[in-house]
Coordinates of C-alpha atoms in Angstrom, one line a residue:
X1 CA 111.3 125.8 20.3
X2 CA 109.2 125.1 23.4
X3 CA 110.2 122.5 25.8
X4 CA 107.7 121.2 28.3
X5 CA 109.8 119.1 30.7
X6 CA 108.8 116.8 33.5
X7 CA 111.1 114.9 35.9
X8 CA 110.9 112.8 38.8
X9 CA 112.3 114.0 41.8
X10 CA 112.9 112.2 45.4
X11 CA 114.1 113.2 48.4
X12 CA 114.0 116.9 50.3
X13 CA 112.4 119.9 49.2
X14 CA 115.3 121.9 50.3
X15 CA 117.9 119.8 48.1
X16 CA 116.0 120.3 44.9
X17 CA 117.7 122.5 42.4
X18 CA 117.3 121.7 38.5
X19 CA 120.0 123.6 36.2
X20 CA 118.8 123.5 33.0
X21 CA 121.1 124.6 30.0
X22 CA 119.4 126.6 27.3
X23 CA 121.3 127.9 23.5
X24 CA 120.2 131.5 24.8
X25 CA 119.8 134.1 27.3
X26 CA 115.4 134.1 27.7
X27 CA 112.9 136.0 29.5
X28 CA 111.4 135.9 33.0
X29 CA 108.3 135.4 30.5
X30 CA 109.6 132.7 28.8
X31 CA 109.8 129.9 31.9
X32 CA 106.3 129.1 32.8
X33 CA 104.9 126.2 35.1
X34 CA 102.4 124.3 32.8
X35 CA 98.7 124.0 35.1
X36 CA 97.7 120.4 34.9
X37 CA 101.0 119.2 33.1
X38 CA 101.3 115.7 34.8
X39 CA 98.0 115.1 33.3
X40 CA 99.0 115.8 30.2
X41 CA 102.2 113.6 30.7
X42 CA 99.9 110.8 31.9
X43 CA 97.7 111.1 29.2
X44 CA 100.0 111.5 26.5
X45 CA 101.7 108.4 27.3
X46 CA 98.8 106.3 27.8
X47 CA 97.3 107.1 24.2
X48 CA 101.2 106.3 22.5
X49 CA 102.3 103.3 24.6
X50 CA 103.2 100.6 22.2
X51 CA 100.1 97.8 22.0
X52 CA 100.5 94.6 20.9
X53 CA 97.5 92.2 19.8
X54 CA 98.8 88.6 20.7
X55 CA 97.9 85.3 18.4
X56 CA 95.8 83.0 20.0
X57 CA 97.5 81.1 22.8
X58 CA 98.2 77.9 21.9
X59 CA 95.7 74.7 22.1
X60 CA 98.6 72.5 23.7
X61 CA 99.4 70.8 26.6
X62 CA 100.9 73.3 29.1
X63 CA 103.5 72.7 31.3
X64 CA 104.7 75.4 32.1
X65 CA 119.5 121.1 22.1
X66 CA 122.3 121.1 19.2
X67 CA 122.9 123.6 16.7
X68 CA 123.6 126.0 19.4
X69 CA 123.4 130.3 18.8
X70 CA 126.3 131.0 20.0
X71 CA 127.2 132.9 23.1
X72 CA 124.3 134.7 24.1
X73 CA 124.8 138.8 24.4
X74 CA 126.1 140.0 27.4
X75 CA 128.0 137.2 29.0
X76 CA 131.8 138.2 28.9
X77 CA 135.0 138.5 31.6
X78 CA 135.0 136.2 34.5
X79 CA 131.7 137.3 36.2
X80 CA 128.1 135.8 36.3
X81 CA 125.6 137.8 34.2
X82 CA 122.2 137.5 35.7
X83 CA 119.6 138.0 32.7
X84 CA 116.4 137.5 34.2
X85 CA 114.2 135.9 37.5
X86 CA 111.6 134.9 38.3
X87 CA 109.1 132.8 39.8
X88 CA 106.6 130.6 38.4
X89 CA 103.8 128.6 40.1
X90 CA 106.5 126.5 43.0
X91 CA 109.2 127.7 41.3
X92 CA 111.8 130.9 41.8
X93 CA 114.1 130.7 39.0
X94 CA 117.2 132.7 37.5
X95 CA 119.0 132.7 34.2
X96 CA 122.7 133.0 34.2
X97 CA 125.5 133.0 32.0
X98 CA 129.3 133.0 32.5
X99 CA 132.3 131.9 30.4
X100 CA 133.9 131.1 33.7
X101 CA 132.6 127.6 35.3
X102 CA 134.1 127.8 38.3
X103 CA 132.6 131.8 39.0
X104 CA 128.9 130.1 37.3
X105 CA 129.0 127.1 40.8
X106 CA 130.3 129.6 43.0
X107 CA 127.3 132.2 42.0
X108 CA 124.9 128.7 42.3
X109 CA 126.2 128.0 45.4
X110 CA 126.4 131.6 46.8
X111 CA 122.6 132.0 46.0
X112 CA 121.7 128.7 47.6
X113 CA 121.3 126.6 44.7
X114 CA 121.4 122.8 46.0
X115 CA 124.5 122.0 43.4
X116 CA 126.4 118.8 44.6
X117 CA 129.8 118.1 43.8
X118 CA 129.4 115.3 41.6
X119 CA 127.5 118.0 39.2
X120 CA 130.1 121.0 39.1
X121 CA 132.1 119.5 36.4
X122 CA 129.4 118.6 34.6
X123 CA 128.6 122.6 33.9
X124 CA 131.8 122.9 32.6
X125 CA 131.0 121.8 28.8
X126 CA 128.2 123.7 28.7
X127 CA 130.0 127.2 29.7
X128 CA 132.4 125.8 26.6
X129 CA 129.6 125.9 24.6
X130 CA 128.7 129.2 25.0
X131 CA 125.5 128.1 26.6
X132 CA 123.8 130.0 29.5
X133 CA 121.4 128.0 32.8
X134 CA 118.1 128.0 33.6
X135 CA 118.7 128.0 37.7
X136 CA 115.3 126.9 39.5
X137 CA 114.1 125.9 42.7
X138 CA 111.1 125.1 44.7
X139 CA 110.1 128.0 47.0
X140 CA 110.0 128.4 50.4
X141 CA 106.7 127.5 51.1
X142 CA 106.6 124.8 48.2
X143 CA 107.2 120.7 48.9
X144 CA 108.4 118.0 46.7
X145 CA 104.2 116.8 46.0
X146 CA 104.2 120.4 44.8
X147 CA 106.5 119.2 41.4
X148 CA 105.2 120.5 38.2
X149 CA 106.5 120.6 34.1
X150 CA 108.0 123.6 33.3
X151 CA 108.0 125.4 29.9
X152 CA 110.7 126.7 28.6
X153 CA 111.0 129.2 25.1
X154 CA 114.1 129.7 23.8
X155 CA 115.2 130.2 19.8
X156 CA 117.5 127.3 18.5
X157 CA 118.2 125.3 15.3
X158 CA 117.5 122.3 16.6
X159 CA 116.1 120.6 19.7
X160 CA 118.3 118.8 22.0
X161 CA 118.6 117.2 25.5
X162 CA 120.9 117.8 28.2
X163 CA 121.7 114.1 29.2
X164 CA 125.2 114.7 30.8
X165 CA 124.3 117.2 33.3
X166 CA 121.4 114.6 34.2
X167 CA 123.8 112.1 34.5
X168 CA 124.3 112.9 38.2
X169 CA 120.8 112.0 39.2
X170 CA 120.2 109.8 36.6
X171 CA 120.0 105.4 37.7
X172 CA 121.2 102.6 36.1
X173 CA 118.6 101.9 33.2
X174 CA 117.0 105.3 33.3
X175 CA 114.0 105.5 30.7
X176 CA 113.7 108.7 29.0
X177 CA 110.8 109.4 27.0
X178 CA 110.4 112.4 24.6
X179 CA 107.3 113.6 22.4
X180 CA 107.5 116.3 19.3
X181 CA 105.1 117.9 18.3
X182 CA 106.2 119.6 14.7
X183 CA 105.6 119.2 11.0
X184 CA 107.3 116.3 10.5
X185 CA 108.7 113.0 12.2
X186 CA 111.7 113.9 14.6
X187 CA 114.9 111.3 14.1
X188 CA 118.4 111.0 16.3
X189 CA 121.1 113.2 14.7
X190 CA 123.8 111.6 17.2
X191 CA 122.0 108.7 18.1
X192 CA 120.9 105.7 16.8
X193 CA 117.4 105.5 15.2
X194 CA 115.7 102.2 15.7
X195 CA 112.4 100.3 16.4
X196 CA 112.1 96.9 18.3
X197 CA 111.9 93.8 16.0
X198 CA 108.0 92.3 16.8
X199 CA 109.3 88.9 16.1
X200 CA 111.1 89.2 19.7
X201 CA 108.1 90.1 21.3
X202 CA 106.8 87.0 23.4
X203 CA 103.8 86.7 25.3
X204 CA 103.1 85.6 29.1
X205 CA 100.7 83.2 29.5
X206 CA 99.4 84.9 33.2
X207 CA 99.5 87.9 31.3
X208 CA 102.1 90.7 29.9
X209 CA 105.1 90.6 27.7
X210 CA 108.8 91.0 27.2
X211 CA 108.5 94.7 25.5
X212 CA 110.6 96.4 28.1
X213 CA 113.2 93.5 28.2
X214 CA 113.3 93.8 24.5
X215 CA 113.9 97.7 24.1
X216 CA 116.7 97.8 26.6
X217 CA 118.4 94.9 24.3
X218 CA 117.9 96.7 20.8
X219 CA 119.5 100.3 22.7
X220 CA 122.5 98.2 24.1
X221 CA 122.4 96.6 20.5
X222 CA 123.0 100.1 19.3
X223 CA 125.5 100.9 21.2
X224 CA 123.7 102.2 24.7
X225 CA 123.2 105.5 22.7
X226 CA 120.2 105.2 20.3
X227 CA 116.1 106.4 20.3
X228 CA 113.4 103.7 19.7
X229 CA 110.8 105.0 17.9
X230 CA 107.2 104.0 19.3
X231 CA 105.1 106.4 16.9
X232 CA 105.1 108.4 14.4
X233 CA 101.7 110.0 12.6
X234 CA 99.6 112.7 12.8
X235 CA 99.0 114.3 15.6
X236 CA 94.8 114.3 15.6
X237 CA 95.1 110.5 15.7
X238 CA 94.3 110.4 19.4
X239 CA 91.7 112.3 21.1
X240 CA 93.0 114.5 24.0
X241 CA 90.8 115.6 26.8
X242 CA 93.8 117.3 28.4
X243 CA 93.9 121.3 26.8
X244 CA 97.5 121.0 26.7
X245 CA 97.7 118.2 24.3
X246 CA 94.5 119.6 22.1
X247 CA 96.2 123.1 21.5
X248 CA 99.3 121.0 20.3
X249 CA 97.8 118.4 18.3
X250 CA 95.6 122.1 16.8
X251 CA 98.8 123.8 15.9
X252 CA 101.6 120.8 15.3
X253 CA 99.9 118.1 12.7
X254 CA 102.8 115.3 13.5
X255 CA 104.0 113.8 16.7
X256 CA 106.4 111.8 17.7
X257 CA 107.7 109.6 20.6
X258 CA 111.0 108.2 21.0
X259 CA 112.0 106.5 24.1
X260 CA 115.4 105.0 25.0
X261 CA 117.1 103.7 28.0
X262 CA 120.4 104.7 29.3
X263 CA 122.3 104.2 32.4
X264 CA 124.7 107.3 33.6
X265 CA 128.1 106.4 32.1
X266 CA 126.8 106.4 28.3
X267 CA 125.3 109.9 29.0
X268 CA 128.2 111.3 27.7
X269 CA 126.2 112.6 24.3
X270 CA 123.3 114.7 24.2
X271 CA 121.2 113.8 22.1
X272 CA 120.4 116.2 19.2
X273 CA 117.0 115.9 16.8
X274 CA 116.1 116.9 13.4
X275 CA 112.8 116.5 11.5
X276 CA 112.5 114.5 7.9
X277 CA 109.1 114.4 6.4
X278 CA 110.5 111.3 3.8
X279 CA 110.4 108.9 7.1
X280 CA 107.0 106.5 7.2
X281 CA 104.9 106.7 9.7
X282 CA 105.2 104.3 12.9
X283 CA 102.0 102.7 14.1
X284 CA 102.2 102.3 18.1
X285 CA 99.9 99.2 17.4
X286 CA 101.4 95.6 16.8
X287 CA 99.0 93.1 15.4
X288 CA 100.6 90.2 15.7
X289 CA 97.8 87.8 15.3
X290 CA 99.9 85.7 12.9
X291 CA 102.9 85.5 14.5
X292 CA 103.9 82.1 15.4
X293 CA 106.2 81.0 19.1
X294 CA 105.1 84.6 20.6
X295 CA 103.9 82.6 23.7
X296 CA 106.4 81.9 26.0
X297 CA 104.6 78.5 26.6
X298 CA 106.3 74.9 25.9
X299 CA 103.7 72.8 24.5
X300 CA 103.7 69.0 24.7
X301 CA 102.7 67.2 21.5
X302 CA 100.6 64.0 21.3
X303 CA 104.0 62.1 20.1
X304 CA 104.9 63.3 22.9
X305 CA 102.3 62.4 25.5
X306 CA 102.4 59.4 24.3
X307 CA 105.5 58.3 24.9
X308 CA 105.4 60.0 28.2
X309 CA 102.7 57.4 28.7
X310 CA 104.6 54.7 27.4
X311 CA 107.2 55.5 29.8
X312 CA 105.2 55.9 32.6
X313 CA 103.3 52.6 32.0
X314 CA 106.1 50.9 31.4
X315 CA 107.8 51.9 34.6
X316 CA 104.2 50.6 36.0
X317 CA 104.3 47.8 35.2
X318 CA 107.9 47.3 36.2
X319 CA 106.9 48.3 39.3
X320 CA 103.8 45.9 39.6
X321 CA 106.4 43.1 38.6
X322 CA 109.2 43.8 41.1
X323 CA 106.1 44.0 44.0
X324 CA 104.7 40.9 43.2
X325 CA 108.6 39.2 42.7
X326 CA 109.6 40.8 46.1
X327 CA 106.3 39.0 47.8
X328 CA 107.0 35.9 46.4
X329 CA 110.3 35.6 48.1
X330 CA 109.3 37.2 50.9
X331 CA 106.7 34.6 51.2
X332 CA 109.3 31.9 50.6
X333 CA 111.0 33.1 53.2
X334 CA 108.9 33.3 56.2
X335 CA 107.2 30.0 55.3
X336 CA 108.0 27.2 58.0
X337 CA 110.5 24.7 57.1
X338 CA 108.7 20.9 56.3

């Protein structure tokens, strides 16, 4: 499995430290900086974003990574097993290993490793596990704008994403996004698997739509652990100008993206994926041409306006009578006496 990750980072170059479990013990070879990976990130996303085609507006009134190896070879006693380093465009990294937690943070913090407090306990499952870190941080001479994805190589029966050591960093409503490229379509094992209801979908008359509002309801629907599925197809569907997506789309015919929104206290799963060839395709394109109310616009009907009319005139003329009623007596009473 190759895992090209991007995050988003703020704050000081020197805080940054990103521990990354992986199933095995890799190579120095095997963590690589990917040249001109935001752009690929950016593009990637653009081309899969869901897209919906509205109905005409109405003619009214307005008023308004599981299946883990195993312990990898040469982690044992209560030390720290360094099994490779390296550096890698920004980056100096190290893999470690220990089946002691507290020895693994120590060794992090001995080598300068920005680890907070609220993320020590967080390592602990994942020493459990038998699983060994990708240490990295940005070097010396590197800043924050520096930031690039970084691929990782590592052999594993199935992919899976660290969500509960993230869950340090992570905010309230984080969105995760997540492509595969493989053979087949890529579905939840311990999630939910879901796709937002286009019915809910409504449109805004100065433009945009309730997509997002709509996704975060259908994951909390599921529970506040569950993937939406935005596509699923083949992989050439889109044209790539980035070389990064072309050699993927060459080698992998089926992609996938899945996109879900969590806040920090449901990461307490990660999320592990499989791949099942008997799932249909999902189109990233919503025609919904003939979909009636998917304007959020309240409409006034003739009945309506006309009895808004009547109203109104009615209260018109009221108001003509009680003017011409209140001059009468006022006349009456400033006329001289006889």
């Amino acid at each position: 499995i190759t895992s090209i990750v991007q995050l988003d980072y703020a704050g000081q170059a020197e805080d940054f430290a990103w521990v990354l479990p992986l199933p095995e013990a890799v190579p120095a070879s095997a963590v690589l900086v990917v040249e001109n990976g935001q752009d690929a990130f950016v593009e990637l996303q653009l081309a899969t974003d869901p897209q919906f085609i509205p109905p005409p507006q109405p003619n009214c009134f307005n008023l308004s990574l599981g299946g883990m190896a195993g312990a990898p070879e040469g982690v044992g006693g209560r030390g720290v097993d360094v099994f490779s380093s390296g550096a890698t465009g920004p980056y100096s990294f190290d893999v470690i290993g220990s089946d002691d937690p507290n020895a693994l943070v120590q060794w992090l913090h001995d080598h300068e490793y920005a680890v907070s407090p609220e993320m020590e306990p967080l390592i602990d499952p994942y020493v459990q596990a038998g699983m060994v870190f990708l240490a990295m941080r940005l070097q010396p001479d590197a800043d924050v704008s520096s930031i690039e994805p970084v691929s990782v190589t590592f052999h594993a029966d199935q992919p899976m994403i660290p969500l509960r050591i993230a869950a340090v960093a992570a905010t309230p409503d984080t969105p995760i996004m997540v492509w595969f490229f493989s053979d087949a379509q890529a579905i939840p094992v311990n999630y939910g698997k879901t796709t937002v209801p286009d019915e809910k979908i409504q449109f805004y008359k100065y433009g945009g739509n309730n997509y997002r509002d709509v996704l975060k309801e259908t994951v909390d629907g599921a529970g506040g652990q569950a993937f939406v599925t935005e596509y699923a197809g083949p992989s050439d569907s889109f044209s790539y100008t980035s070389e990064v997506l072309q050699n993927l789309a060459a080698t992998h015919p089926y992609m996938t993206r899945l996109k879900t929104v969590i806040s920090p206290e449901e990461m307490t799963v990660d999320p592990i994926f499989t791949f099942d060839s008997s799932q249909p395709d999902v189109s990233n394109i919503h025609d919904l041409t003939d979909q009636r109310g998917a304007w959020d616009i309240q409409c006034v009907t003739w009945e309506q306006v006309l009895v808004i009319c009547g109203l109104v005139c009615g209260f018109g003329v009221l108001l003509i009578v009680g003017l011409i009623f209140g001059i009468r007596r006022l006349r009456r009473r400033s006329s001289p006496p006889t």
